[in-house]
Coordinates of C-alpha atoms and ligand atoms in Angstrom, one line a residue:
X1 CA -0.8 -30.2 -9.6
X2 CA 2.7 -30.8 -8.9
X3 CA 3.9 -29.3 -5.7
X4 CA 5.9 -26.4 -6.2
X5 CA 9.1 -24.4 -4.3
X6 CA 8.4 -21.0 -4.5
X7 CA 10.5 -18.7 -5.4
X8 CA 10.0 -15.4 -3.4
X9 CA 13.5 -13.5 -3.8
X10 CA 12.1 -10.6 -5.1
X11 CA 9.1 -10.2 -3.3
X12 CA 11.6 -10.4 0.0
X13 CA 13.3 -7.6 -1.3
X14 CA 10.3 -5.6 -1.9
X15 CA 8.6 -6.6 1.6
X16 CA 12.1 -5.3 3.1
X17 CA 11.8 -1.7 1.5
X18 CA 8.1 -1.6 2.1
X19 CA 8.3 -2.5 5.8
X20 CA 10.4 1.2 6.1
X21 CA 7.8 2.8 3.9
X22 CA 4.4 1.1 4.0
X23 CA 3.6 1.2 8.1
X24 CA 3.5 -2.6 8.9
X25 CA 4.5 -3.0 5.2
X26 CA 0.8 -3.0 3.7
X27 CA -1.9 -0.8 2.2
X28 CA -4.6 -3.1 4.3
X29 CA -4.4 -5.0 7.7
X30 CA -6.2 -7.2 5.7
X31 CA -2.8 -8.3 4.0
X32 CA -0.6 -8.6 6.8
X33 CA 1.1 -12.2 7.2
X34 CA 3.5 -13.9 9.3
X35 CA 5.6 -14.3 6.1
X36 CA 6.2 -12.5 2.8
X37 CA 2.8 -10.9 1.5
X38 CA 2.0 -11.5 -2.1
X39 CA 3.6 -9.3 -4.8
X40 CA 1.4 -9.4 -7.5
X41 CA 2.7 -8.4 -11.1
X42 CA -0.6 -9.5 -12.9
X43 CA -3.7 -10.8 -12.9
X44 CA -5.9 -12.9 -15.7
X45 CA -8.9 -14.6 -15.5
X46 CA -8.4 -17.4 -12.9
X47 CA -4.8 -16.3 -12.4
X48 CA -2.6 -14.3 -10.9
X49 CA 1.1 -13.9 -11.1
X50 CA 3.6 -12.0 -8.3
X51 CA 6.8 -10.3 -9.0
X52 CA 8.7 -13.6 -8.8
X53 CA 7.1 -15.4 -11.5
X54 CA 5.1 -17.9 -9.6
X55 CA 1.7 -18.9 -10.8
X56 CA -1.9 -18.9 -8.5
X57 CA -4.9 -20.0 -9.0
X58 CA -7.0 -16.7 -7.5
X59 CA -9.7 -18.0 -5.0
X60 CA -9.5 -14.8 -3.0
X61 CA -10.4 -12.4 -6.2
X62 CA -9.4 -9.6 -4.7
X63 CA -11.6 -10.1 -1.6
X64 CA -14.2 -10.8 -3.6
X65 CA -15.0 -8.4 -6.7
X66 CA -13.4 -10.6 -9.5
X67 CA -16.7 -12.1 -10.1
X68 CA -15.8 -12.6 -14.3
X69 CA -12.5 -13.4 -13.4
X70 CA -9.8 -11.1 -13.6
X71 CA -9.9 -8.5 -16.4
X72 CA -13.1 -9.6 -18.3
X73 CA -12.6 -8.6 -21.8
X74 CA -15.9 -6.2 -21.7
X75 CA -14.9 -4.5 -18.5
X76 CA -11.5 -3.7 -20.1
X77 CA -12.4 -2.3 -23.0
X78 CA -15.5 -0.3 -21.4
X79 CA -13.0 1.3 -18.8
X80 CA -10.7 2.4 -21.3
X81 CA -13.2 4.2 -23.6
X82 CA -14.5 6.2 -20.4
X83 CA -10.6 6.9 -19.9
X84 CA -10.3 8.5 -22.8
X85 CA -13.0 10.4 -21.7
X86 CA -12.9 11.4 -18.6
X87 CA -11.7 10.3 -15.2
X88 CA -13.3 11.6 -12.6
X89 CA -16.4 14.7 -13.5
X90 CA -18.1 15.1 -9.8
X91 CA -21.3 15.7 -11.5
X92 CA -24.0 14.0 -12.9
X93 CA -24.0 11.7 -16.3
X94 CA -25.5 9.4 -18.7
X95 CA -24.5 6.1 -17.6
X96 CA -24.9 6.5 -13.7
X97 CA -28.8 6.9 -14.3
X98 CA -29.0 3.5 -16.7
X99 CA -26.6 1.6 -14.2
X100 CA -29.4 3.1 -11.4
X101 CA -32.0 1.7 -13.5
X102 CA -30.5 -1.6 -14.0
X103 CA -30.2 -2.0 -10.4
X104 CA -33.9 -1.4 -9.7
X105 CA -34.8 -4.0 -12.4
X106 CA -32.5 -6.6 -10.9
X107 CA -32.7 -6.4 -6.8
X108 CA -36.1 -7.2 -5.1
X109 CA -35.4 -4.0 -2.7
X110 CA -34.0 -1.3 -4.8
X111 CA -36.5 1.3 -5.9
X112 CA -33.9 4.0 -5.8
X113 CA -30.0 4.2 -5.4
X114 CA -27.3 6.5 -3.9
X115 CA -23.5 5.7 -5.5
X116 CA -20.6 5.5 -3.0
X117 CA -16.5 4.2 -3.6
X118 CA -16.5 1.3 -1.2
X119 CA -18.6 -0.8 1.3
X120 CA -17.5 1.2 4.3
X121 CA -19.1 3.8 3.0
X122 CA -22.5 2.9 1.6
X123 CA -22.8 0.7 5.0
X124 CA -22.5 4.1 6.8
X125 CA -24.8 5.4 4.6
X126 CA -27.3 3.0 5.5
X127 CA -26.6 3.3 9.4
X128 CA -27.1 7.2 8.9
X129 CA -30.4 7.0 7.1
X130 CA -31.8 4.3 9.0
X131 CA -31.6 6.2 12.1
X132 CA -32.5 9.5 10.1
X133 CA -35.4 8.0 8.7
X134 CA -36.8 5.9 12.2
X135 CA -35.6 9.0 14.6
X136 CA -34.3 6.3 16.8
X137 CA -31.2 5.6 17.8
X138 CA -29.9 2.4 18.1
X139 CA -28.5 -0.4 15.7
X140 CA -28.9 -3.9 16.1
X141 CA -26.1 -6.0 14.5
X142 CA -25.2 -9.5 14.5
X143 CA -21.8 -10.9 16.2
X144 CA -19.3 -12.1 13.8
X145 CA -20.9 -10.1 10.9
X146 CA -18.6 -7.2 9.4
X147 CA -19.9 -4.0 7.5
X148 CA -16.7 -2.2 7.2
X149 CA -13.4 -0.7 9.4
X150 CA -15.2 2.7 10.6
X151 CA -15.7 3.6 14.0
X152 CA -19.1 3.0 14.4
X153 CA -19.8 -0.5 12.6
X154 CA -16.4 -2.1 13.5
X155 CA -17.5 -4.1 17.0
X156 CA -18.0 -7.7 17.5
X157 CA -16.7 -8.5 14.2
X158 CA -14.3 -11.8 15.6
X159 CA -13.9 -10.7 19.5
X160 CA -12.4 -12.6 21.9
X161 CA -14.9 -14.7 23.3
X162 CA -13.8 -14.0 26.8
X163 CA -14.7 -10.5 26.5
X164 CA -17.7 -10.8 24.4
X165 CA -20.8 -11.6 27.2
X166 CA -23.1 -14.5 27.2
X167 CA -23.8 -16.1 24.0
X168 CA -27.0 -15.4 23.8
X169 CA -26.5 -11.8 25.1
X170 CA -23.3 -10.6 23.8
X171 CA -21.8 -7.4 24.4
X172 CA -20.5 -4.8 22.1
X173 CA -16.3 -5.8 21.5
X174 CA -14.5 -2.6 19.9
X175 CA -12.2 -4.3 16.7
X176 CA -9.1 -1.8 17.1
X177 CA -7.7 0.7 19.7
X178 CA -9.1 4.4 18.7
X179 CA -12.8 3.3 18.9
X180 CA -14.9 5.6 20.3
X181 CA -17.2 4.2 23.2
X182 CA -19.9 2.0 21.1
X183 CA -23.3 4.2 21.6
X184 CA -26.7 2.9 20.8
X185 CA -25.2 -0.2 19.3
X186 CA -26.8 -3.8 20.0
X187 CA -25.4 -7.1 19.3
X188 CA -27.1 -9.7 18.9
X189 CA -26.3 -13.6 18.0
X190 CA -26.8 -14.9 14.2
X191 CA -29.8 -17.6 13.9
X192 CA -30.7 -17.4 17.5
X193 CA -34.5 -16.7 16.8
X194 CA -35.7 -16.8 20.8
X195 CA -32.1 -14.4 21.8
X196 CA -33.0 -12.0 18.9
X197 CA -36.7 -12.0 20.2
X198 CA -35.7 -11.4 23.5
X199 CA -33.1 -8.5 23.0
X200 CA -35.4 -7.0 20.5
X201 CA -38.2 -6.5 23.3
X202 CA -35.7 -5.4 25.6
X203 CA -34.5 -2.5 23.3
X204 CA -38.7 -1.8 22.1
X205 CA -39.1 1.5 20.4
X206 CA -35.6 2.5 20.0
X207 CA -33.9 0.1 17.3
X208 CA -33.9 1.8 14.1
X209 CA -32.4 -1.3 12.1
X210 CA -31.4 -4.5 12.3
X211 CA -28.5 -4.9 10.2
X212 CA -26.8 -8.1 9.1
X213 CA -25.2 -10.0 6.2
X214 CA -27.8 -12.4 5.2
X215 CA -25.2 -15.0 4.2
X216 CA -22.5 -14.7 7.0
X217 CA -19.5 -14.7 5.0
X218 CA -17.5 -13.0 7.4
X219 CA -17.1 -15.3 9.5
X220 CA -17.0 -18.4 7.2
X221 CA -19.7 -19.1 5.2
X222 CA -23.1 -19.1 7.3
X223 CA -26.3 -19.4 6.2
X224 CA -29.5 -18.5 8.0
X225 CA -31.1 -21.0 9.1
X226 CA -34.2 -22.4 7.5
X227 CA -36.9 -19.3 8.6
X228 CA -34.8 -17.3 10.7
X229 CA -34.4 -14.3 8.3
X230 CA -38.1 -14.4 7.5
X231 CA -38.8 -14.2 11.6
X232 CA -35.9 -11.5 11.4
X233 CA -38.6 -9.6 8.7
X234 CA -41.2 -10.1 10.9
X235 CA -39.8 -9.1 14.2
X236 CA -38.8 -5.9 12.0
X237 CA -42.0 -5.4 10.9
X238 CA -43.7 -5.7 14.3
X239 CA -41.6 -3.4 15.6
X240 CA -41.2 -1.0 13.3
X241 CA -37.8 -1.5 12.9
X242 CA -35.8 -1.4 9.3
X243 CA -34.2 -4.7 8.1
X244 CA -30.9 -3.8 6.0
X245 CA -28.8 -6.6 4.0
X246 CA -25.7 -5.5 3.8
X247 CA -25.0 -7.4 0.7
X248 CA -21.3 -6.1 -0.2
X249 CA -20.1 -9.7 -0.4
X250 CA -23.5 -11.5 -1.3
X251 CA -24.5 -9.1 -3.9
X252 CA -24.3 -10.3 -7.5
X253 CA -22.2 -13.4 -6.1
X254 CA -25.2 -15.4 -5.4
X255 CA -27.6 -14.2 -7.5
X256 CA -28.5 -11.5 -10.0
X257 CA -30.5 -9.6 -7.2
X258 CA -27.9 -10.6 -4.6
X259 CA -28.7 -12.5 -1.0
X260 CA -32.5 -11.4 -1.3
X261 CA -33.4 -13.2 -4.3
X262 CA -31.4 -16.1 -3.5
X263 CA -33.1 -16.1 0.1
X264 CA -36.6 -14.7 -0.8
X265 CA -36.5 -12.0 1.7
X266 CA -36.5 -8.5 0.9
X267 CA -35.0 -5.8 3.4
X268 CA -35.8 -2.2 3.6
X269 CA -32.3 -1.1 2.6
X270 CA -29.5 -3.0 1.3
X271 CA -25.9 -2.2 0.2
X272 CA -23.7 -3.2 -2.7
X273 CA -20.1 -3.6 -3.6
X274 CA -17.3 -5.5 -4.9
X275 CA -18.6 -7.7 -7.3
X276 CA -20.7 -5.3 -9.0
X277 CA -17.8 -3.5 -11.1
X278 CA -16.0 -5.8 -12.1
X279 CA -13.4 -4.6 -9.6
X280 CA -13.7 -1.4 -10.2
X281 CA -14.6 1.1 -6.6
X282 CA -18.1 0.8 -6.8
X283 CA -20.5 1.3 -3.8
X284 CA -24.9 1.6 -3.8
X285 CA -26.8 2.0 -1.2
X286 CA -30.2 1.1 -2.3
X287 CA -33.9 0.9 -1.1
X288 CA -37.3 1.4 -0.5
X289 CA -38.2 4.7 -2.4
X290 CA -40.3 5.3 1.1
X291 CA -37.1 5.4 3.0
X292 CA -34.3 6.4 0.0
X293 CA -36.7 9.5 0.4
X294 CA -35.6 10.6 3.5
X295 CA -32.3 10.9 1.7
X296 CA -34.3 12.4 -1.8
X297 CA -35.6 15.2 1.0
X298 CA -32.4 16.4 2.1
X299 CA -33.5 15.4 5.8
X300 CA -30.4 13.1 5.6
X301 CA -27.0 13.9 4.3
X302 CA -25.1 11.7 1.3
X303 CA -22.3 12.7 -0.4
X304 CA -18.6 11.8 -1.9
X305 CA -16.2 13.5 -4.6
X306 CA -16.4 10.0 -6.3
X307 CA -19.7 9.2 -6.4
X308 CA -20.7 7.8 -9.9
X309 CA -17.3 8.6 -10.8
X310 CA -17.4 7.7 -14.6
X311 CA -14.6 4.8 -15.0
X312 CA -16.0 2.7 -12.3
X313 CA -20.0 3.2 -13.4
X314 CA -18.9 2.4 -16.8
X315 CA -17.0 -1.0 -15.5
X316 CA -20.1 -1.2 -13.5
X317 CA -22.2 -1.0 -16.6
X318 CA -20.1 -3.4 -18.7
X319 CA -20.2 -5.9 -15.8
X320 CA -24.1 -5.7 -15.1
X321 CA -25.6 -6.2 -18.3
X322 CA -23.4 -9.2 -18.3
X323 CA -25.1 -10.9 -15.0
X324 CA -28.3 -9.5 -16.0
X325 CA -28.5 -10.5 -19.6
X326 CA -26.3 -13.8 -19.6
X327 CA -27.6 -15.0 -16.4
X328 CA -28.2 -18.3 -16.9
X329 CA -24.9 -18.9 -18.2
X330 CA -23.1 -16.8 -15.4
X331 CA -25.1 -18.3 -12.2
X332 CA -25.0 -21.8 -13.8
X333 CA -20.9 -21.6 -14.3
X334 CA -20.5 -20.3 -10.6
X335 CA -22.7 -22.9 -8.9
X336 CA -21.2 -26.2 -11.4
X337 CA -17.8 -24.6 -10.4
X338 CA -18.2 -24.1 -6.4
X339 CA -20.1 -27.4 -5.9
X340 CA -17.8 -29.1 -7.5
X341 CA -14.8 -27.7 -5.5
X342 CA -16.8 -28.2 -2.4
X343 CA -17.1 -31.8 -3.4
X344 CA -13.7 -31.9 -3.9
X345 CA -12.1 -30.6 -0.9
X346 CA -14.3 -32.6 1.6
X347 CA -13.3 -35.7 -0.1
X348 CA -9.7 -34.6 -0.5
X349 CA -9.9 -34.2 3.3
X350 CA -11.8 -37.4 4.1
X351 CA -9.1 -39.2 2.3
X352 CA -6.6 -37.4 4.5
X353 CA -8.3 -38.6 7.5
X354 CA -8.9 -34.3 8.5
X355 CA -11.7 -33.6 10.2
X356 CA -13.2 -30.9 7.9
X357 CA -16.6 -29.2 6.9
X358 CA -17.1 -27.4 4.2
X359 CA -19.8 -25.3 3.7
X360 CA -21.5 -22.5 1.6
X361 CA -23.6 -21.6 -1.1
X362 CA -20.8 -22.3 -3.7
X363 CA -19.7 -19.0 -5.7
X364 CA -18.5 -18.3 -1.9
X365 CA -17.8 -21.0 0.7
X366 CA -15.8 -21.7 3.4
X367 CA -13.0 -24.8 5.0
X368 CA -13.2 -24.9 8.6
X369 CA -10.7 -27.2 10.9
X370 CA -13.3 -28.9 12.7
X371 CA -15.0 -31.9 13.8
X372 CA -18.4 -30.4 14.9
X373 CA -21.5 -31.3 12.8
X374 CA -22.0 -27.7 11.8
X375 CA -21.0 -24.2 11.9
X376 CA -24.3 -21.7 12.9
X377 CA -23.0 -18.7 14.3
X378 CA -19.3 -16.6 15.9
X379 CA -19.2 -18.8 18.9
X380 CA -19.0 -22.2 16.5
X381 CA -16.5 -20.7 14.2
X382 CA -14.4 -19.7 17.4
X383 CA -14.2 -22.9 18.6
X384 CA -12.7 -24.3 14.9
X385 CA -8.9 -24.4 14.3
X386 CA -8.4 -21.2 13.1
X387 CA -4.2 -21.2 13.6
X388 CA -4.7 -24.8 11.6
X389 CA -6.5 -22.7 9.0
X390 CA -3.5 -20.4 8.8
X391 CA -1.0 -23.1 8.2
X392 CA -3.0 -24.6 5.4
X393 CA -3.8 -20.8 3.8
X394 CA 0.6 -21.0 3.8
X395 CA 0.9 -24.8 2.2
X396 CA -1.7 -23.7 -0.6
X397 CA 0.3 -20.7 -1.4
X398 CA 3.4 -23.0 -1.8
X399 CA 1.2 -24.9 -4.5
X400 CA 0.1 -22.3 -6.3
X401 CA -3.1 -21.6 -4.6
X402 CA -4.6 -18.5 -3.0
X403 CA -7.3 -18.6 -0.5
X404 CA -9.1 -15.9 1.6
X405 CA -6.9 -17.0 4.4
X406 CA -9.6 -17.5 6.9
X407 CA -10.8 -20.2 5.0
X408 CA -12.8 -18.6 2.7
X409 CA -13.1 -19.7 -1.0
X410 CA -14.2 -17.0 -3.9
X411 CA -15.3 -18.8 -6.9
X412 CA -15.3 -16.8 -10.6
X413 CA -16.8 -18.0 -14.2
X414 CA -13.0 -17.8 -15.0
X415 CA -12.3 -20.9 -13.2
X416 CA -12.8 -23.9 -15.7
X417 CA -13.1 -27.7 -14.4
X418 CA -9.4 -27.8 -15.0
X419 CA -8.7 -25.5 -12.3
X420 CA -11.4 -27.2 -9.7
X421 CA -9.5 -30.8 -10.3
X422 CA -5.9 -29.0 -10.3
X423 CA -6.9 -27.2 -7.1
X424 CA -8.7 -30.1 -5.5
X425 CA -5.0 -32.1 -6.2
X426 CA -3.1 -29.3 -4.5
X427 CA -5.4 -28.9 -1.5
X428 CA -5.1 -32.7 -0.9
X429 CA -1.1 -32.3 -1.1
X430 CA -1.1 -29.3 1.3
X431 CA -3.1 -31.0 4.2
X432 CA -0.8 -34.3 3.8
X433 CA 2.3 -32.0 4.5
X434 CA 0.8 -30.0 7.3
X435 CA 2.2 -30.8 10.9
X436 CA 0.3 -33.5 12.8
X437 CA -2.4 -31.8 14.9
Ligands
PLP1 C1 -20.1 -7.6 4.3 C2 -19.1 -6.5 4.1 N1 -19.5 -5.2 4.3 C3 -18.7 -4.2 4.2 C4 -17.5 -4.3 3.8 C5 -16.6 -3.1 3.6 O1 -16.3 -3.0 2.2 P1 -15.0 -2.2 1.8 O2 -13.8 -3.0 2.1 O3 -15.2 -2.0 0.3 O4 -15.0 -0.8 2.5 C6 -17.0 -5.6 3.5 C7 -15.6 -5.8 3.1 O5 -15.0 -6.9 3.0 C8 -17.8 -6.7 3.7 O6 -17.4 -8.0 3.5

């Protein structure tokens, strides 16, 4: 790929007017940037195309949903039928009870389902009924591992290490001014099987679940260690605890039954998102009938205008029986496509002379700045070059390539070898014109 001069007259005007209308000049602190935020006019399978006329290919898939690439031909045309025939009904229908049903058939843990809009909201769900369903009253959660922006679940997400406690005892770290004091919430560190023990014991009879994402992706790409989320199901088990997968960026992405399939554990509850819509605002909570019944009773309150609101279940539908019934093809595409850009980028960077991992499972991975032999938990990923990371995010958008920022690398069944070598070119180009270290 050639490197290109982008042309961003346009979306410097826009940025202008939004800064006095838009507070910080986005929808999402998610999209602030030192410079000019994208402007997108369009988006297409691999592609996407701001209000300037410059060309990307889309590694951040709108933070991760674009699983088909963007605007799969069967989403499309499913969404516009329900259009036509009906928006939004706030009451029950067909397709929300086969979409339920497909969901049992294809995750390990789902024996029945609650619909929400976003992952914010079903991970709240899960927090509620955990405790609901235990009567106890604390949450254990992982540092570095996110599950949403509201108050309660937004702690320890990327503190500042100075502030966040020993790293095998860290202490709660509120992500944002306006927190309420964190309450009954534990944090403990990811693949840390002896700290997790420990802080388990200390906390005996009163944590209702331990909560995590069982592929950090996060905070880069982190997977457990070999036997550390089975000892996580057994220390749940022995203490009566609920495990709960928060699988809003695993689900679907790494295998038809999400994180728990791919990983062979099941959790009590899990929740869904993003990539199970086809980018349509689709949320599940889903789980053990056992415990989902505690919700079935009325002992624990669920609700939302939008649940099952009919355009999104129907993208949800059209996207589903796609993973489900072309698996093979689907799976197979993501994991040729991801393994191959992994392959890629580290020898792109070796050739450079950057010290670089990369590392993942594939449909998601992540770049870190580093020379350390691996990334395991916050505390590593801390310590990489995160400003570095930054720069390079800047140099890729220059050549026509979007990546989560952080590092992070969405993959789609849109992306064709073409776009793997073209990318792998452009990556090489942007860390040969970044600033010495
Ligand atoms: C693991 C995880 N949980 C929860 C959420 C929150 O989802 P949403 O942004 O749809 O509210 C996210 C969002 O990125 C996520 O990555």
């Amino acid at each position: 790929m050639v490197a290109m001069t982008r042309s961003l007259d346009v979306s410097r005007d826009l940025h202008a007017t939004a800064l006095r209308h838009l507070a910080g000049g986005v929808s999402s602190d998610a999209r602030r940037t030192s410079g000019v935020p994208l402007y997108v006019d369009r988006a297409e399978g691999a592609r996407l195309w701001d209000v300037d006329g410059n060309v990307y290919l889309d590694f951040v898939l709108g933070q991760g949903p674009a699983l088909l690439g963007h605007c799969p031909p069967a989403v499309v045309e499913a969404v516009s039928r329900q259009v036509a025939r009906g928006i939004v009904y706030s009451a029950q229908h067909e397709a929300e009870v086969r979409v339920a049903e497909r969901l049992c058939s294809m995750i390990p843990s789902a024996e029945r389902v609650r619909f929400n809009t976003v992952g914010s909201e079903a991970a709240h769900a899960a927090w509620r009924l955990a405790r609901g369903h235990t009567r106890r009253p604390k949450i254990l959660k992982f540092e570095g591992h996110y599950h949403g922006w509201l108050d309660p679940v937004l702690y320890s997400v990327h503190p500042a290490v100075h502030l966040a406690g020993p790293a095998d005892s860290p202490v709660p770290v509120p992500g944002t001014a306006g927190q309420p004091q964190a309450t009954d919430l534990v944090i403990a560190p990811w693949n840390d099987l002896d700290a997790l023990t420990e802080i388990m014991a200390e906390h005996a009879g009163e944590i209702a679940a331990v909560v995590c994402e069982p592929v950090l992706c996060n905070t880069g790409a982190i997977e457990p260690l070999p036997g550390f989320l089975e000892a996580v199901r057994a220390l749940c088990d022995e203490h009566g605890s609920l495990l709960v997968f928060d699988e809003i960026i695993t689900g679907f992405r790494l295998a038809p039954g999400g994180a728990q399939e791919y990983l062979g554990v099941t959790p009590d509850l899990a929740v869904f998102g993003k990539a199970m819509a086809g980018g349509m605002q689709v949320s599940a909570l889903v789980g053990r009938a056992a415990v989902m019944d505690t919700i079935s009773s009325g002992k624990v309150a669920h609700a939302g205008t939008f649940n099952s609101q009919p355009v999104g279940i129907a993208a949800a539908e059209a996207t589903l029986r796609i993973l489900d019934e072309d698996r093979e093809e689907v799976y197979g595409t993501l994991y040729a496509r991801g393994r191959a850009l992994m392959a890629g980028l580290r020898e792109a960077a070796a050739k450079a002379g950057v010290p670089m991992l990369v590392e993942g499972p594939g449909p998601v991975f992540q770049t870190y700045f580093t020379d350390a032999e691996s990334v395991r938990d916050y505390r590593d990923f801390a310590r990489t070059d995160r400003a570095r990371m930054a720069l390079l995010h800047a140099a890729l958008l220059d050549r026509g390539v979007n990546m989560v920022p952080r590092g992070l690398w969405f993959l789609s069944t849109a992306h064709t070898e073409a776009d793997i070598a073209a990318t792998v070119d452009a990556f090489g180009d942007a860390l040969a014109a970044l600033p010495l270290g």
